[in-house]
Short mmCIF file of C-alpha atoms in Angstrom, two decimals:
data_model
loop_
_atom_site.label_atom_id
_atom_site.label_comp_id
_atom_site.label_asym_id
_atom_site.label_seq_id
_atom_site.Cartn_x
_atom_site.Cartn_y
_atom_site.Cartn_z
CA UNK A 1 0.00 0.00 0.00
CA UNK A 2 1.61 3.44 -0.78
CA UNK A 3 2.16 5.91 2.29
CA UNK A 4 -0.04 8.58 2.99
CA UNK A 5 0.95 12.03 1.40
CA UNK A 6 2.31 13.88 4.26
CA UNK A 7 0.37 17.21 4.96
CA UNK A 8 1.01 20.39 2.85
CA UNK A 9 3.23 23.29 4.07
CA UNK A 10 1.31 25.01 5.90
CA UNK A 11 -0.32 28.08 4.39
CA UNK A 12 1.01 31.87 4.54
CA UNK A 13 -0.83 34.46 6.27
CA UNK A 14 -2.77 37.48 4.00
CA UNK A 15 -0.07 39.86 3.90
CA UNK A 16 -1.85 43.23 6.10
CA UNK A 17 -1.68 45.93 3.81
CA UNK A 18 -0.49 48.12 6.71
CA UNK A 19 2.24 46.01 7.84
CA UNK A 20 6.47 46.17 6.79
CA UNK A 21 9.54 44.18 7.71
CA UNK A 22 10.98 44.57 10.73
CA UNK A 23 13.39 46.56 10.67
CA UNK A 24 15.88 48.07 13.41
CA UNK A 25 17.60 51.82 12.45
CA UNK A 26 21.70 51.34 12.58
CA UNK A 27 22.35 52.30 16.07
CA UNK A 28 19.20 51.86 17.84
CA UNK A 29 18.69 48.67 20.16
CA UNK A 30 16.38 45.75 19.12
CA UNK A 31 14.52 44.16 21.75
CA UNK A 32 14.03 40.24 22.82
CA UNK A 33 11.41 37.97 24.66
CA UNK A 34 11.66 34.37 25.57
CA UNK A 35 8.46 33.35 26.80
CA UNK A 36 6.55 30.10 27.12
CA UNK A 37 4.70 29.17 24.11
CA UNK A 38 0.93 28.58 24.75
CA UNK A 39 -2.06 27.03 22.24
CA UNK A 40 -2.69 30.17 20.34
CA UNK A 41 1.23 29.79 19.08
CA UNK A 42 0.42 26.49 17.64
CA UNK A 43 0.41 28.73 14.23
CA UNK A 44 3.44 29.87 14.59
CA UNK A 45 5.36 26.54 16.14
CA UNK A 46 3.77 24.57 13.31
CA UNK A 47 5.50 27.05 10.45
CA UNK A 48 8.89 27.36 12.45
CA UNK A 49 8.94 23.79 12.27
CA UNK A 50 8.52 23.22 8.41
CA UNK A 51 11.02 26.01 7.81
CA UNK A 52 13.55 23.99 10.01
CA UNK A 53 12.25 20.74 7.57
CA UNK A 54 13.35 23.21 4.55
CA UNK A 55 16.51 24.14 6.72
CA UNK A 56 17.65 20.86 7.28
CA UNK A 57 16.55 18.99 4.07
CA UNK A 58 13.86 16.79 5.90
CA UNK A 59 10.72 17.91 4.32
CA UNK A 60 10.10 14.17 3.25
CA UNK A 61 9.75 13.72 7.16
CA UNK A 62 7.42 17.01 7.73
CA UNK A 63 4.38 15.32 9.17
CA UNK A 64 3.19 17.62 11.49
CA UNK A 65 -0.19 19.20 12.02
CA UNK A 66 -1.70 21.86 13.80
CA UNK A 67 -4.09 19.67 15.66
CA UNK A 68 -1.52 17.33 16.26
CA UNK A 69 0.66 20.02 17.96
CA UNK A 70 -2.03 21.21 19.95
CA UNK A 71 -3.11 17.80 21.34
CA UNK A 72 0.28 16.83 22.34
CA UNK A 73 2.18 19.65 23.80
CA UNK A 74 0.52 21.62 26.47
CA UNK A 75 -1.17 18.41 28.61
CA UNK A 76 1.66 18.99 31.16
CA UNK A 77 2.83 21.96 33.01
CA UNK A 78 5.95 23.42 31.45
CA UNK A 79 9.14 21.82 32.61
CA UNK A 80 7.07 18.52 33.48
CA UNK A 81 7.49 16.91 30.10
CA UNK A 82 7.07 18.86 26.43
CA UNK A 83 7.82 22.56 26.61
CA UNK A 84 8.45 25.35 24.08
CA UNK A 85 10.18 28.45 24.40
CA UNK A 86 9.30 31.09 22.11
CA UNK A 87 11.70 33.53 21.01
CA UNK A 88 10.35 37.38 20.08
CA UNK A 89 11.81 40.27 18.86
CA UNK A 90 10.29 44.27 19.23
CA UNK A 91 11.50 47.39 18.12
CA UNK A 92 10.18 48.42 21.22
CA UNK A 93 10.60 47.41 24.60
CA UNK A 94 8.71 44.37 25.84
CA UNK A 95 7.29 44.48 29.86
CA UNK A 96 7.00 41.24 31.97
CA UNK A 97 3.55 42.16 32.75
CA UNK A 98 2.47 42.02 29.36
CA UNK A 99 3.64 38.52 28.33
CA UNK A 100 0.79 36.23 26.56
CA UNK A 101 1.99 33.52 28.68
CA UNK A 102 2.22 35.13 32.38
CA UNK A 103 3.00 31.85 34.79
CA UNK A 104 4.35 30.92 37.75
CA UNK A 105 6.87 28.55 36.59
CA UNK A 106 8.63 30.95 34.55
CA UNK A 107 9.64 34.20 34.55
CA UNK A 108 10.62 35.46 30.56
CA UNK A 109 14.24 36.71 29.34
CA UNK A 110 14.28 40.00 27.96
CA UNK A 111 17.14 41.51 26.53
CA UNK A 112 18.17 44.57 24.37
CA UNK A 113 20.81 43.90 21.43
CA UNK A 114 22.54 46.82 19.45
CA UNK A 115 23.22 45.76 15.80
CA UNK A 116 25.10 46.87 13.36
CA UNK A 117 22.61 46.19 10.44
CA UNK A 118 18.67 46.60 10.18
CA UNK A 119 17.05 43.33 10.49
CA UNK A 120 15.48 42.97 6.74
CA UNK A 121 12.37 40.03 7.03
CA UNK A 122 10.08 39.87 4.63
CA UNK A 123 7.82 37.33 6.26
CA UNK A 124 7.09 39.00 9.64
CA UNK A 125 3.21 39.20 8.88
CA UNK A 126 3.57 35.97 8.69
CA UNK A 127 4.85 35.57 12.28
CA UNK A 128 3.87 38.43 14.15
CA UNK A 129 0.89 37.63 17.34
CA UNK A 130 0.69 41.28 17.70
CA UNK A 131 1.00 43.66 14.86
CA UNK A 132 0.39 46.86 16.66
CA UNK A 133 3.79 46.03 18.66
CA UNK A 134 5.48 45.28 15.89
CA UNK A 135 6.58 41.37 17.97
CA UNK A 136 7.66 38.65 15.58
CA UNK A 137 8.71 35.71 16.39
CA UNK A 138 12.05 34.12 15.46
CA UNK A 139 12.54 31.21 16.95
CA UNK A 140 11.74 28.67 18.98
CA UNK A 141 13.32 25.95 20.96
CA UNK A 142 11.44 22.88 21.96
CA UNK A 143 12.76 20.18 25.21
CA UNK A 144 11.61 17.52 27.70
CA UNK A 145 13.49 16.21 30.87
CA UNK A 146 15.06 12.66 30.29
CA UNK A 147 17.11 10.86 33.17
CA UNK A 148 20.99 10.21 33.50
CA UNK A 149 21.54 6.76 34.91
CA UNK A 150 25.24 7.52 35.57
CA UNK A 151 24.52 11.04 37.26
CA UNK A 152 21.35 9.70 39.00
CA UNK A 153 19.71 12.86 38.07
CA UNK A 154 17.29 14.05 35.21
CA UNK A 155 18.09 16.34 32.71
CA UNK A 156 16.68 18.35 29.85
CA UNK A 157 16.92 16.88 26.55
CA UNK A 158 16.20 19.38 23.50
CA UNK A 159 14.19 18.02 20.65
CA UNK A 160 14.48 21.58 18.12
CA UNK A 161 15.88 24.48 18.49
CA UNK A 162 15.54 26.89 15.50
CA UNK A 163 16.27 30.50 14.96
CA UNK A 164 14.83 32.07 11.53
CA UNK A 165 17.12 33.18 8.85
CA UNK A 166 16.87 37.08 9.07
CA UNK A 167 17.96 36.85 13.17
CA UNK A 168 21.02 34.35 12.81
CA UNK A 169 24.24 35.20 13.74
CA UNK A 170 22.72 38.05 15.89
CA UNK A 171 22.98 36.14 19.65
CA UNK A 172 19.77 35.04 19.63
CA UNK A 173 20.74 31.25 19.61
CA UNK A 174 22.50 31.46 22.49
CA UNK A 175 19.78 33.11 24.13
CA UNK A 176 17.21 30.15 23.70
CA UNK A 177 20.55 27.67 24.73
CA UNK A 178 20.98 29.50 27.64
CA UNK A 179 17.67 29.70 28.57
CA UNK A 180 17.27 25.96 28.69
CA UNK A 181 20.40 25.86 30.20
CA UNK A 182 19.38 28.36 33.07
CA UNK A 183 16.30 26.45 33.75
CA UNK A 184 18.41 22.99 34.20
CA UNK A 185 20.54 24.45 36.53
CA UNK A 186 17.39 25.71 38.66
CA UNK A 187 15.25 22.61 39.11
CA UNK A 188 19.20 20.88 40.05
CA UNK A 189 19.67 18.76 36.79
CA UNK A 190 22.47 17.27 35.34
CA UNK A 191 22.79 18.27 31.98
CA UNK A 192 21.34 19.51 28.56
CA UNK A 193 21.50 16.75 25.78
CA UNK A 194 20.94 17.58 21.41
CA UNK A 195 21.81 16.67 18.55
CA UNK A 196 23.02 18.23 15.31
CA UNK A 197 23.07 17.26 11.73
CA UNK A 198 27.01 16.31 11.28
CA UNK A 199 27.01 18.52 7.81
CA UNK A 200 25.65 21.36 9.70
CA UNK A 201 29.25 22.82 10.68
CA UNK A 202 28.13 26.06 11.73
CA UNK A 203 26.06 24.95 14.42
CA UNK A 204 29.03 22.22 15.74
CA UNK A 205 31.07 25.66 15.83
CA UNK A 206 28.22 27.59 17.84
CA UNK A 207 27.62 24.46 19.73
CA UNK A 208 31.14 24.11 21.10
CA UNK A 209 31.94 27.84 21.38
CA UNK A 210 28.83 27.92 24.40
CA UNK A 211 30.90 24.91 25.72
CA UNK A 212 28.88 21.93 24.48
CA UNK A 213 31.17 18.48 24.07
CA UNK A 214 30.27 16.68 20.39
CA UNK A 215 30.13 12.97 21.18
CA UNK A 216 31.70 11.47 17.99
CA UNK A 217 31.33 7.90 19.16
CA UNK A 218 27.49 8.00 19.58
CA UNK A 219 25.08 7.14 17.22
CA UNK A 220 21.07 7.69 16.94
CA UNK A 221 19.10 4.82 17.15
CA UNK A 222 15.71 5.79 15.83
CA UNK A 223 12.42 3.09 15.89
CA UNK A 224 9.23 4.94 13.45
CA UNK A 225 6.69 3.88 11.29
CA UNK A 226 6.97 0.41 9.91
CA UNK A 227 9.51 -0.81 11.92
CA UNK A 228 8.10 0.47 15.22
CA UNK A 229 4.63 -0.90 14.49
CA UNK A 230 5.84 -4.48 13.19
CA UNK A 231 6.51 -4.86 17.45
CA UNK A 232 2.82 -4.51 17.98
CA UNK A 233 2.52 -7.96 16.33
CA UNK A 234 5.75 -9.35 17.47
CA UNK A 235 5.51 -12.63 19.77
CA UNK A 236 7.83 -11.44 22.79
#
């Protein structure tokens, strides 16, 4: 039987008429958020995630739904299993009072940055949860806690973590890392586990520059699909 198509792309925004790219004046300070993601960000998780399938040459595995993001990740409080962190970026200052995602188990990271350049993106209508701010959103990094047997303590283990092409290079990597990071160190775990595509030698670089060890001897093992449902009807 041939596989299902997987879903289309999923489908751009009506550009506002009133709305421009983002853009920061040479010499004046951009401003960053990273918040928890809630349900109404499901939009903006869901395309994230297909441009990191375009990013990473794995649109043959893009699967993912709306509903199916919506159903899955916010059963749990955050930190308890799946949890997104939300990056956002203002041309004006962002207030911890007005976060979309006010809670008591986190408290969001806001920063200012000074670039050099103006940040040129031509598809913040198609990422922005509040226009009249001028907030996009530019990235996103998505983790779960896992367990060290040898450290007899959990851990965070990241699943994605993807920064858009118009805010690379700019810190804001780091700052979603190091958010993570922070928040393992808080609750007293042991480490912060990823991986990264081994052609991807840009992000090794990053990776090891914020201190990270690559584990050359390790492999993924990976069960899906056929293979993981043939053990339904396996005699064990």
């Amino acid at each position: 039987m041939a596989a299902a198509a997987p879903p289309p792309p999923p489908t751009a925004a009506p550009e506002p008429t009133n709305m421009v790219p983002l853009k920061s004046p040479i010499g004046l300070p951009v401003f960053s958020r990273i918040r928890l993601a809630t349900p109404s960000d499901v939009p903006f998780i869901h395309k994230l995630i297909h441009q990191m399938a375009v990013f990473e040459r794995l649109t043959h595995l893009f699967a993912a739904t709306e509903s199916g993001l919506t159903s899955t990740l916010f059963n749990s409080r955050p930190f308890q299993s799946f949890t997104v962190f939300l990056l956002e970026v203002s041309r004006s200052p962002f207030t911890a009072t007005a976060s979309p995602s006010s809670s008591p188990d986190f408290t969001p990271f806001l920063k200012t940055h000074s670039l050099d350049l103006p940040i040129e993106d031509p598809e913040s209508y198609n990422f922005s949860p509040d226009m009249l701010n001028d907030v996009v959103v530019a990235g996103f990094v998505l983790f779960f806690p896992n367990y060290s047997t040898f450290l007899s303590k959990p851990g965070f283990y990241i699943e994605d973590i993807f920064v858009r092409e118009p805010y690379r290079r700019k810190g804001f990597g780091s700052m979603l890392l190091s958010a993570v990071a922070k928040q393992a160190v808080k609750m007293g775990y042991g480490r912060v586990e990823w991986v990264v595509l081994d052609w991807n030698v840009n992000a090794i670089k990053f990776y090891e520059q914020m201190g990270a060890e690559i584990l050359q001897e390790w492999r993924v093992c990976r069960l899906t699909g056929d293979a993981l449902e043939a053990f339904d009807k396996a005699n064990i």
